[in-house]
PDB file of C-alpha atoms and ligand atoms in Angstrom:
ATOM      1  CA  UNK G   3      -5.885  14.760  12.034  1.00  0.00           C
ATOM      2  CA  UNK G   4      -6.361  13.190   8.630  1.00  0.00           C
ATOM      3  CA  UNK G   5      -8.489  10.059   8.276  1.00  0.00           C
ATOM      4  CA  UNK G   6      -6.878   7.329   6.191  1.00  0.00           C
ATOM      5  CA  UNK G   7      -7.854   3.927   4.858  1.00  0.00           C
ATOM      6  CA  UNK G   8      -5.182   1.308   4.274  1.00  0.00           C
ATOM      7  CA  UNK G   9      -5.651  -1.134   1.382  1.00  0.00           C
ATOM      8  CA  UNK G  10      -3.795  -4.472   1.460  1.00  0.00           C
ATOM      9  CA  UNK G  11      -4.042  -7.980   0.002  1.00  0.00           C
ATOM     10  CA  UNK G  12      -1.489 -10.113   1.846  1.00  0.00           C
ATOM     11  CA  UNK G  13       0.738 -10.344   4.879  1.00  0.00           C
ATOM     12  CA  UNK G  14       0.471  -6.670   5.759  1.00  0.00           C
ATOM     13  CA  UNK G  15       3.923  -5.961   7.144  1.00  0.00           C
ATOM     14  CA  UNK G  16       3.619  -2.400   5.806  1.00  0.00           C
ATOM     15  CA  UNK G  17       0.188  -2.114   7.413  1.00  0.00           C
ATOM     16  CA  UNK G  18       1.875  -3.173  10.666  1.00  0.00           C
ATOM     17  CA  UNK G  19       4.703  -0.650  10.314  1.00  0.00           C
ATOM     18  CA  UNK G  20       2.176   2.147   9.826  1.00  0.00           C
ATOM     19  CA  UNK G  21       0.066   0.992  12.790  1.00  0.00           C
ATOM     20  CA  UNK G  22       3.183   0.766  14.980  1.00  0.00           C
ATOM     21  CA  UNK G  23       4.118   4.342  14.041  1.00  0.00           C
ATOM     22  CA  UNK G  24       0.582   5.456  14.951  1.00  0.00           C
ATOM     23  CA  UNK G  25       0.482   3.660  18.285  1.00  0.00           C
ATOM     24  CA  UNK G  26       3.921   4.936  19.314  1.00  0.00           C
ATOM     25  CA  UNK G  27       2.818   8.506  18.534  1.00  0.00           C
ATOM     26  CA  UNK G  28       5.289   8.955  15.658  1.00  0.00           C
ATOM     27  CA  UNK G  29       2.547   9.289  13.033  1.00  0.00           C
ATOM     28  CA  UNK G  30      -0.550  11.303  13.843  1.00  0.00           C
ATOM     29  CA  UNK G  31      -3.337  10.023  11.575  1.00  0.00           C
ATOM     30  CA  UNK G  32      -6.608   8.199  12.207  1.00  0.00           C
ATOM     31  CA  UNK G  33      -6.527   4.778  10.552  1.00  0.00           C
ATOM     32  CA  UNK G  34     -10.260   4.339  10.010  1.00  0.00           C
ATOM     33  CA  UNK G  35     -10.413   1.228   7.886  1.00  0.00           C
ATOM     34  CA  UNK G  36      -8.573  -1.665   6.269  1.00  0.00           C
ATOM     35  CA  UNK G  37      -9.851  -2.560   2.805  1.00  0.00           C
ATOM     36  CA  UNK G  38      -8.816  -6.086   1.800  1.00  0.00           C
ATOM     37  CA  UNK G  39      -9.649  -8.041  -1.362  1.00  0.00           C
ATOM     38  CA  UNK G  40      -8.660 -11.400   0.171  1.00  0.00           C
ATOM     39  CA  UNK G  41     -10.685 -12.621   3.182  1.00  0.00           C
ATOM     40  CA  UNK G  42      -7.888 -15.101   4.080  1.00  0.00           C
ATOM     41  CA  UNK G  43      -5.084 -12.532   4.164  1.00  0.00           C
ATOM     42  CA  UNK G  44      -3.015 -12.269   7.335  1.00  0.00           C
ATOM     43  CA  UNK G  45      -3.384  -8.476   7.285  1.00  0.00           C
ATOM     44  CA  UNK G  46      -6.976  -8.953   8.516  1.00  0.00           C
ATOM     45  CA  UNK G  47      -5.668 -10.537  11.734  1.00  0.00           C
ATOM     46  CA  UNK G  48      -3.311  -7.619  12.178  1.00  0.00           C
ATOM     47  CA  UNK G  49      -6.221  -5.170  11.778  1.00  0.00           C
ATOM     48  CA  UNK G  50      -8.358  -7.038  14.306  1.00  0.00           C
ATOM     49  CA  UNK G  51      -5.501  -6.991  16.785  1.00  0.00           C
ATOM     50  CA  UNK G  52      -5.080  -3.245  16.232  1.00  0.00           C
ATOM     51  CA  UNK G  53      -8.866  -2.723  16.487  1.00  0.00           C
ATOM     52  CA  UNK G  54      -9.094  -1.257  13.004  1.00  0.00           C
ATOM     53  CA  UNK G  55     -12.395  -1.814  11.188  1.00  0.00           C
ATOM     54  CA  UNK G  56     -12.130  -4.153   8.185  1.00  0.00           C
ATOM     55  CA  UNK G  57     -14.024  -4.282   4.919  1.00  0.00           C
ATOM     56  CA  UNK G  58     -12.983  -7.480   3.140  1.00  0.00           C
ATOM     57  CA  UNK G  59     -14.539  -8.629  -0.083  1.00  0.00           C
ATOM     58  CA  UNK G  60     -14.061 -11.079  -2.921  1.00  0.00           C
ATOM     59  CA  UNK G  61     -13.990  -9.349  -6.289  1.00  0.00           C
ATOM     60  CA  UNK G  62     -15.520 -12.393  -7.966  1.00  0.00           C
ATOM     61  CA  UNK G  63     -18.708 -11.858  -5.957  1.00  0.00           C
ATOM     62  CA  UNK G  64     -19.305  -8.592  -7.823  1.00  0.00           C
ATOM     63  CA  UNK G  65     -20.158  -8.181 -11.502  1.00  0.00           C
ATOM     64  CA  UNK G  66     -17.159  -5.895 -12.114  1.00  0.00           C
ATOM     65  CA  UNK G  67     -14.669  -3.396 -10.680  1.00  0.00           C
ATOM     66  CA  UNK G  68     -17.181  -0.522 -10.864  1.00  0.00           C
ATOM     67  CA  UNK G  69     -19.517  -2.505  -8.601  1.00  0.00           C
ATOM     68  CA  UNK G  70     -17.011  -3.418  -5.897  1.00  0.00           C
ATOM     69  CA  UNK G  71     -15.342  -0.022  -5.954  1.00  0.00           C
ATOM     70  CA  UNK G  72     -18.768   1.599  -5.480  1.00  0.00           C
ATOM     71  CA  UNK G  73     -19.127  -0.467  -2.304  1.00  0.00           C
ATOM     72  CA  UNK G  74     -15.594   0.495  -1.183  1.00  0.00           C
ATOM     73  CA  UNK G  75     -16.430   4.153  -1.822  1.00  0.00           C
ATOM     74  CA  UNK G  76     -19.532   3.885   0.367  1.00  0.00           C
ATOM     75  CA  UNK G  77     -17.370   2.458   3.161  1.00  0.00           C
ATOM     76  CA  UNK G  78     -14.764   5.221   2.776  1.00  0.00           C
ATOM     77  CA  UNK G  79     -17.365   7.971   2.753  1.00  0.00           C
ATOM     78  CA  UNK G  80     -19.142   6.543   5.803  1.00  0.00           C
ATOM     79  CA  UNK G  81     -15.824   6.838   7.686  1.00  0.00           C
ATOM     80  CA  UNK G  82     -15.000  10.260   6.193  1.00  0.00           C
ATOM     81  CA  UNK G  83     -11.707   8.966   4.814  1.00  0.00           C
ATOM     82  CA  UNK G  84      -9.434  11.715   3.420  1.00  0.00           C
ATOM     83  CA  UNK G  85      -6.593   9.607   1.958  1.00  0.00           C
ATOM     84  CA  UNK G  86      -6.239   6.098   0.528  1.00  0.00           C
ATOM     85  CA  UNK G  87      -2.908   4.448   1.357  1.00  0.00           C
ATOM     86  CA  UNK G  88      -2.124   1.302  -0.634  1.00  0.00           C
ATOM     87  CA  UNK G  89       0.161  -1.129   1.194  1.00  0.00           C
ATOM     88  CA  UNK G  90       0.492  -4.257  -0.909  1.00  0.00           C
ATOM     89  CA  UNK G  91      -2.945  -3.995  -2.540  1.00  0.00           C
ATOM     90  CA  UNK G  92      -2.598  -6.201  -5.598  1.00  0.00           C
ATOM     91  CA  UNK G  93      -5.213  -4.583  -7.860  1.00  0.00           C
ATOM     92  CA  UNK G  94      -5.316  -1.588 -10.133  1.00  0.00           C
ATOM     93  CA  UNK G  95      -7.483   1.208  -8.762  1.00  0.00           C
ATOM     94  CA  UNK G  96     -10.384   1.928 -11.113  1.00  0.00           C
ATOM     95  CA  UNK G  97     -12.047   5.128 -12.175  1.00  0.00           C
ATOM     96  CA  UNK G  98     -14.631   5.150  -9.374  1.00  0.00           C
ATOM     97  CA  UNK G  99     -11.984   5.572  -6.670  1.00  0.00           C
ATOM     98  CA  UNK G 100      -9.574   7.587  -8.846  1.00  0.00           C
ATOM     99  CA  UNK G 101     -12.227  10.207  -9.498  1.00  0.00           C
ATOM    100  CA  UNK G 102     -13.468  10.363  -5.898  1.00  0.00           C
ATOM    101  CA  UNK G 103      -9.938  10.519  -4.426  1.00  0.00           C
ATOM    102  CA  UNK G 104      -7.995  12.332  -7.155  1.00  0.00           C
ATOM    103  CA  UNK G 105      -4.510  13.213  -5.867  1.00  0.00           C
ATOM    104  CA  UNK G 106      -5.254  11.505  -2.553  1.00  0.00           C
ATOM    105  CA  UNK G 107      -4.207   7.899  -3.287  1.00  0.00           C
ATOM    106  CA  UNK G 108      -0.659   6.834  -2.379  1.00  0.00           C
ATOM    107  CA  UNK G 109       1.194   3.591  -3.129  1.00  0.00           C
ATOM    108  CA  UNK G 110       4.490   1.943  -2.202  1.00  0.00           C
ATOM    109  CA  UNK G 111       6.336  -0.131  -4.791  1.00  0.00           C
ATOM    110  CA  UNK G 112       9.446  -2.283  -4.262  1.00  0.00           C
ATOM    111  CA  UNK G 113      11.643  -0.855  -7.049  1.00  0.00           C
ATOM    112  CA  UNK G 114      12.998   2.466  -8.254  1.00  0.00           C
ATOM    113  CA  UNK G 115      10.166   3.369 -10.616  1.00  0.00           C
ATOM    114  CA  UNK G 116       9.854   3.697 -13.563  1.00  0.00           C
ATOM    115  CA  UNK G 117      12.021   0.543 -13.519  1.00  0.00           C
ATOM    116  CA  UNK G 118      10.238  -2.744 -12.817  1.00  0.00           C
ATOM    117  CA  UNK G 119       6.557  -1.817 -12.459  1.00  0.00           C
ATOM    118  CA  UNK G 120       3.935  -4.508 -11.869  1.00  0.00           C
ATOM    119  CA  UNK G 121       4.283  -7.894 -10.231  1.00  0.00           C
ATOM    120  CA  UNK G 122       7.460  -9.324  -8.663  1.00  0.00           C
ATOM    121  CA  UNK G 123       9.534  -6.158  -8.895  1.00  0.00           C
ATOM    122  CA  UNK G 124      12.218  -7.735  -6.679  1.00  0.00           C
ATOM    123  CA  UNK G 125      12.562 -10.743  -9.009  1.00  0.00           C
ATOM    124  CA  UNK G 126      12.557  -8.454 -12.046  1.00  0.00           C
ATOM    125  CA  UNK G 127      15.453  -6.440 -10.590  1.00  0.00           C
ATOM    126  CA  UNK G 128      17.484  -9.579  -9.842  1.00  0.00           C
ATOM    127  CA  UNK G 129      16.831 -11.006 -13.316  1.00  0.00           C
ATOM    128  CA  UNK G 130      17.910  -7.727 -14.910  1.00  0.00           C
ATOM    129  CA  UNK G 131      21.208  -7.861 -13.014  1.00  0.00           C
ATOM    130  CA  UNK G 132      20.968  -4.284 -11.728  1.00  0.00           C
ATOM    131  CA  UNK G 133      23.432  -3.212  -9.036  1.00  0.00           C
ATOM    132  CA  UNK G 134      20.986  -0.824  -7.368  1.00  0.00           C
ATOM    133  CA  UNK G 135      17.264  -1.087  -6.737  1.00  0.00           C
ATOM    134  CA  UNK G 136      15.023   0.351  -4.033  1.00  0.00           C
ATOM    135  CA  UNK G 137      11.609   1.559  -2.964  1.00  0.00           C
ATOM    136  CA  UNK G 138       9.277   4.196  -4.432  1.00  0.00           C
ATOM    137  CA  UNK G 139       6.315   5.969  -2.874  1.00  0.00           C
ATOM    138  CA  UNK G 140       4.079   7.631  -5.456  1.00  0.00           C
ATOM    139  CA  UNK G 141       0.654   9.052  -6.153  1.00  0.00           C
ATOM    140  CA  UNK G 142      -1.639   6.641  -7.960  1.00  0.00           C
ATOM    141  CA  UNK G 143      -3.059   7.294 -11.405  1.00  0.00           C
ATOM    142  CA  UNK G 144      -4.805   4.990 -13.869  1.00  0.00           C
ATOM    143  CA  UNK G 145      -1.577   3.274 -14.966  1.00  0.00           C
ATOM    144  CA  UNK G 146       0.379   0.405 -13.455  1.00  0.00           C
ATOM    145  CA  UNK G 147       2.760   2.060 -10.924  1.00  0.00           C
ATOM    146  CA  UNK G 148       2.994   5.215 -13.046  1.00  0.00           C
ATOM    147  CA  UNK G 149       1.828   8.201 -10.949  1.00  0.00           C
ATOM    148  CA  UNK G 150       3.987  11.144  -9.775  1.00  0.00           C
ATOM    149  CA  UNK G 151       6.864  10.084  -7.506  1.00  0.00           C
ATOM    150  CA  UNK G 152       6.854  11.367  -3.911  1.00  0.00           C
ATOM    151  CA  UNK G 153       9.948   9.664  -2.459  1.00  0.00           C
ATOM    152  CA  UNK G 154      12.559   7.050  -3.346  1.00  0.00           C
ATOM    153  CA  UNK G 155      15.370   5.266  -1.506  1.00  0.00           C
ATOM    154  CA  UNK G 156      18.010   3.062  -3.071  1.00  0.00           C
ATOM    155  CA  UNK G 157      19.556  -0.239  -1.998  1.00  0.00           C
ATOM    156  CA  UNK G 158      22.802  -1.692  -3.365  1.00  0.00           C
ATOM    157  CA  UNK G 159      22.780  -5.339  -4.370  1.00  0.00           C
ATOM    158  CA  UNK G 160      25.632  -7.559  -3.218  1.00  0.00           C
ATOM    159  CA  UNK G 161      27.138 -10.053  -5.690  1.00  0.00           C
ATOM    160  CA  UNK G 162      25.684 -12.952  -3.682  1.00  0.00           C
ATOM    161  CA  UNK G 163      22.229 -11.373  -3.275  1.00  0.00           C
ATOM    162  CA  UNK G 164      19.264 -13.778  -3.350  1.00  0.00           C
ATOM    163  CA  UNK G 165      15.597 -13.040  -3.688  1.00  0.00           C
ATOM    164  CA  UNK G 166      15.154 -13.689   0.048  1.00  0.00           C
ATOM    165  CA  UNK G 167      17.954 -11.369   1.178  1.00  0.00           C
ATOM    166  CA  UNK G 168      16.895  -8.612  -1.202  1.00  0.00           C
ATOM    167  CA  UNK G 169      13.225  -8.962  -0.230  1.00  0.00           C
ATOM    168  CA  UNK G 170      14.183  -8.619   3.432  1.00  0.00           C
ATOM    169  CA  UNK G 171      16.219  -5.461   2.764  1.00  0.00           C
ATOM    170  CA  UNK G 172      13.377  -3.958   0.730  1.00  0.00           C
ATOM    171  CA  UNK G 173      10.853  -4.659   3.463  1.00  0.00           C
ATOM    172  CA  UNK G 174      13.120  -3.158   6.111  1.00  0.00           C
ATOM    173  CA  UNK G 175      13.472   0.013   4.025  1.00  0.00           C
ATOM    174  CA  UNK G 176       9.729   0.158   3.295  1.00  0.00           C
ATOM    175  CA  UNK G 177       8.852  -0.095   6.969  1.00  0.00           C
ATOM    176  CA  UNK G 178      10.966   2.979   7.726  1.00  0.00           C
ATOM    177  CA  UNK G 179      10.163   5.017   4.642  1.00  0.00           C
ATOM    178  CA  UNK G 180       6.379   4.642   4.444  1.00  0.00           C
ATOM    179  CA  UNK G 181       5.529   5.969   7.944  1.00  0.00           C
ATOM    180  CA  UNK G 182       8.088   8.782   7.533  1.00  0.00           C
ATOM    181  CA  UNK G 183       6.678   9.906   4.176  1.00  0.00           C
ATOM    182  CA  UNK G 184       3.085   9.663   5.424  1.00  0.00           C
ATOM    183  CA  UNK G 185       4.073  11.833   8.366  1.00  0.00           C
ATOM    184  CA  UNK G 186       5.329  14.553   5.990  1.00  0.00           C
ATOM    185  CA  UNK G 187       2.243  14.353   3.804  1.00  0.00           C
ATOM    186  CA  UNK G 188      -0.452  14.076   6.480  1.00  0.00           C
ATOM    187  CA  UNK G 189       0.649  16.078   9.495  1.00  0.00           C
TER     188      UNK G 189
HETATM  189  C1  GRF M 209       5.495  -4.558  -0.448  1.00  0.00           C
HETATM  190  O1  GRF M 209       6.760  -4.946  -0.894  1.00  0.00           O
HETATM  191  C2  GRF M 209       4.988  -3.390  -1.254  1.00  0.00           C
HETATM  192  O2  GRF M 209       5.997  -2.570  -1.755  1.00  0.00           O
HETATM  193  C3  GRF M 209       4.282  -4.059  -2.403  1.00  0.00           C
HETATM  194  O3  GRF M 209       3.689  -5.205  -1.846  1.00  0.00           O
HETATM  195  C4  GRF M 209       4.449  -5.641  -0.720  1.00  0.00           C
HETATM  196  C5  GRF M 209       3.506  -5.814   0.428  1.00  0.00           C
HETATM  197  O4  GRF M 209       4.097  -6.448   1.528  1.00  0.00           O
HETATM  198  N1  GRF M 209       3.354  -3.141  -3.025  1.00  0.00           N
HETATM  199  P1  GRF M 209       3.343  -6.494   2.930  1.00  0.00           P
HETATM  200  O5  GRF M 209       1.986  -7.181   2.708  1.00  0.00           O
HETATM  201  O6  GRF M 209       3.161  -5.085   3.420  1.00  0.00           O
HETATM  202  O7  GRF M 209       4.212  -7.303   3.829  1.00  0.00           O
END
């Protein structure tokens, strides 16, 4: 079985969906570690409940990205992590981790990339007035949501769509798609 580390910054509903797939036997991976850049994030509670080890840190306590990513890399290597799975990790991955885990870092983004990269992809899609948006799972490179695409699923917007209704649909789709795609990649 592959060893993975999940990276998250916030609520962690995708973290939860992946853990649920693991505990129900639908996804056979070892989740070795949660890496979190926000010690107050709810995802840390989810990890404790699931008995997943946590490394949380505050970037401002390090001189720069090279320094905190060096610490993350030590943690990953100590747990023999094979793949990094980003699930709402709100930072660009730097060269330390990109070089150590080339081709083995995966992200989920709430739009049909290359449309609407970066922050608030759901709001960007609504503002643009598109009729279709969706979810993308992709390999991570040095850019902002630019690496090779692994999987995409589309969602149609209704005329009366709000940010809340669209966000809920996106999350629902993410929670199905991410465990299913990880299963294909890891098993
Ligand atoms: C998800 O929409 C994901 O696509 C994006 O950040 C959000 C994280 O949500 N990268 P959650 O913390 O998993 O609930």
